[in-house]
Amino acid sequence: MVDKRKAVVEDDDDDEELRTGQGAKKQAQAALGFRKKLKSDAVILASVKKFSETAKDVRQETRTLADLNLPHACKEVVDLNTSSVVLEIERSILSIAKSILAGNGFGYSVPARSSVNQLYVPELDRIVLKDKASFRQFANISSVRKTAITTRILQLVHQLCTKQIHVTKRDLFYTDVKLFQEQGQSDTILDDVSCMLGCTRSSLNVVASEKGVVVGRLVFIEDGDRIDCTKMGVGGKAIPPNIDKVQGMESDALFILLVEKDAAFMRLAEDRFYNRFPCVIITAKGQPDVATRLFLKRMKTDLKLPVLGLVDSDPYGLKILSVYMSGSKNMSYDSSNLTTPDIKWLGVRPSDLDKYKIPEQCRLPMTDQDMKTGKDMLEEDFIKKDKNWYKELELMVKTKEKAEIQALSSFGFQYLSEVYLPLKLQERDWI
Amino acid sequence: MVDKRKAVVEDDDDDEELRTGQGAKKQAQAALGFRKKLKSDAVILASVKKFSETAKDVRQETRTLADLNLPHACKEVVDLNTSSVVLEIERSILSIAKSILAGNGFGYSVPARSSVNQLYVPELDRIVLKDKASFRQFANISSVRKTAITTRILQLVHQLCTKQIHVTKRDLFYTDVKLFQEQGQSDTILDDVSCMLGCTRSSLNVVASEKGVVVGRLVFIEDGDRIDCTKMGVGGKAIPPNIDKVQGMESDALFILLVEKDAAFMRLAEDRFYNRFPCVIITAKGQPDVATRLFLKRMKTDLKLPVLGLVDSDPYGLKILSVYMSGSKNMSYDSSNLTTPDIKWLGVRPSDLDKYKIPEQCRLPMTDQDMKTGKDMLEEDFIKKDKNWYKELELMVKTKEKAEIQALSSFGFQYLSEVYLPLKLQERDWI
């Protein structure tokens, strides 16, 4: 509608940006070309179904630490129900009482969580803790404070589990500010306690605040309420902070679509993408939070569905996938409960930029920080173990180009849901 | 369970923090005292019911700009349905075509949105735009780019409204990166366009990403799905980014509880506070986003319920209330659609700290920045117009103390839902 030629005549400075008529035409042609490649939905669905079933077989061989013959004794925590946690705590306190009565004072054996005690296990594709532990003696000036805080946290957690209520770390801190002084102190010891008891932090009923949302072919029971995620409008259902209130997951989906950002989530939810291609769509709106990671893991385990990841084509998007898949380093003791190892990288992959003819101006140059992160990631086990992933990242670093999921909007607002994703599914184009 | 005296004997440095036994006892007594003050739920409900009905009468007199006899001609935007927006755009383009055919070239008359063109209207208790506008000529080097972008945005919005789909600002930017260059440019012109057409930005089908959640006695239809917020588990329902998909709100609540943070929201949702005291609980998890503000406004208008605000006792908490009530300055042209003027400040108020005996160690000293923000706010019309609010803020600045909602956890994890809020309701303790 803009008369661009006229503008060029009158204002030479701006002609570069305004003479886009030709580019826009090319772009429209490219979009049309991809649209024509699309087969009928029935054909695409058949292709996905096959994949979905293969994924079901592979998943039988999920291995645990115990299955492996590792040179180190390793430690991982498990999900415990509240009565088991209560029992564990009472057992600890009882043994302390005995020790005191025997005239030996008391202390706690606390697993070390520092990086020297961490180990990447390729067979499991995640980070676990080695068995180093330190004894935290009460009758010692250097450890008396920590021992007191540990005991207090045990008492508070006992109370939470008995009452069956959930609180945030911040709430926990405020119950005894005089003792804890700073939230960092109660947080650290809380993690120690979960290692000590051998259970996850969410088993302690201390939860993270939620920010994820889910929509699509999923039904579950949350605290007694039946949630049907196909009937959650366009905003979706907020993922609950306490995963143990979630039960009875059911789904007729063929896959789970894990989306980095909420703009893409919104597009897919509004277009009811899951009605055309049965799936569950989930996003943590950026950096994955614990609640969303637990929810994804639970879906994967209960529903036995493959997970396809849709993230920006930049080192940060890859980092986000790695957190979902291998866990973050400071919670490595909890990695088996938080990680979903076999996520397929659907897109937007560095090779997609040329393959899908993403226009030059929608690609962004990588910053120095991006380049550094990208190069560092090339050294990580997580990337190195998969040739295809490595190649893609190598390409990104070589071309020094990145692109957001939104870059697909340059072909039209609904290009993501109507062309790009269906085509990806049709060609099973993920690695 | 901690033997604190023993610790003190062995480690003198830490005795200050560890000799908390006496303090804890006092705290427990205080909590018990407040608990004893509580009457039966029936009595509390009767008290709230009366308030809820009074609020219904007052609300009849909601005034608009047109009702006032202002010295300035002022401009506000209204919600338009998509077909009206399409019509408005076609009308603009038609008049442009005529102007071009008449040999006059073309341009747009764009309302100024700078602070000199903003006006606080005490009768409405919000900021509006005065009538200053500038003419954006196409045949002029300094404005040709902006005119071209304006035309392109009009075209894109026309497309969105015709297709009845919603996108984010980011999506909009990516449809024509070559022309827009930076997202800031398309964002600014988008706001211009909404002023020009006299409608809200959400009428243009360009939406903000949502982060709010809602739970409690509310039923509504979202894009055809019936959402019952009493059956949303503990995580609640994610507030949709596009308010125009929300219809048919129904509720038997007595009030709306607006909560600053998600930790408090979580506590109230898990305790199903809304079953004991019929209410709707809503939070934007911090800084209010447009979607949550629109949703609150819609609830207030459709359900005619009073709104009670629960925020931290610090200048930031007050700032958050002010954004819900009077709007933010850079969206003043849209203030009537985004603001909910009569929110009552329930807590945590500076005077609550002593009244509810919040322990010293759970109060935090205000930083220099806090003090500055607090003092600046004392000068604002928003605070000055209400004597009681002014007094509270004055007290905060005088005592130089702040406290989070979580500080109430020092009396027990469920103190907020079991004692503090019921007592507030019983005594109708809000201003």
Coordinates of N, CA and C in Angstrom, one line a residue, chain B residues 51 76 80 272 279 411 416:
Chain B
F51 N -20.2 -4.7 52.9 CA -19.2 -3.8 52.2 C -19.3 -4.1 50.7
E76 N -9.2 10.1 24.8 CA -9.0 8.7 25.3 C -9.4 7.7 24.2
L80 N -12.6 -1.2 20.5 CA -13.4 -1.3 19.3 C -13.4 -2.8 18.9
R272 N -7.2 -23.0 49.3 CA -8.6 -22.7 48.8 C -9.3 -21.7 49.6
C279 N -14.3 -15.3 46.9 CA -13.6 -14.3 46.3 C -12.9 -14.8 45.0
F411 N 4.9 -16.0 61.7 CA 3.9 -16.5 62.6 C 3.4 -17.9 62.3
L416 N -1.2 -16.1 57.0 CA -1.8 -15.2 56.0 C -3.2 -15.6 55.7

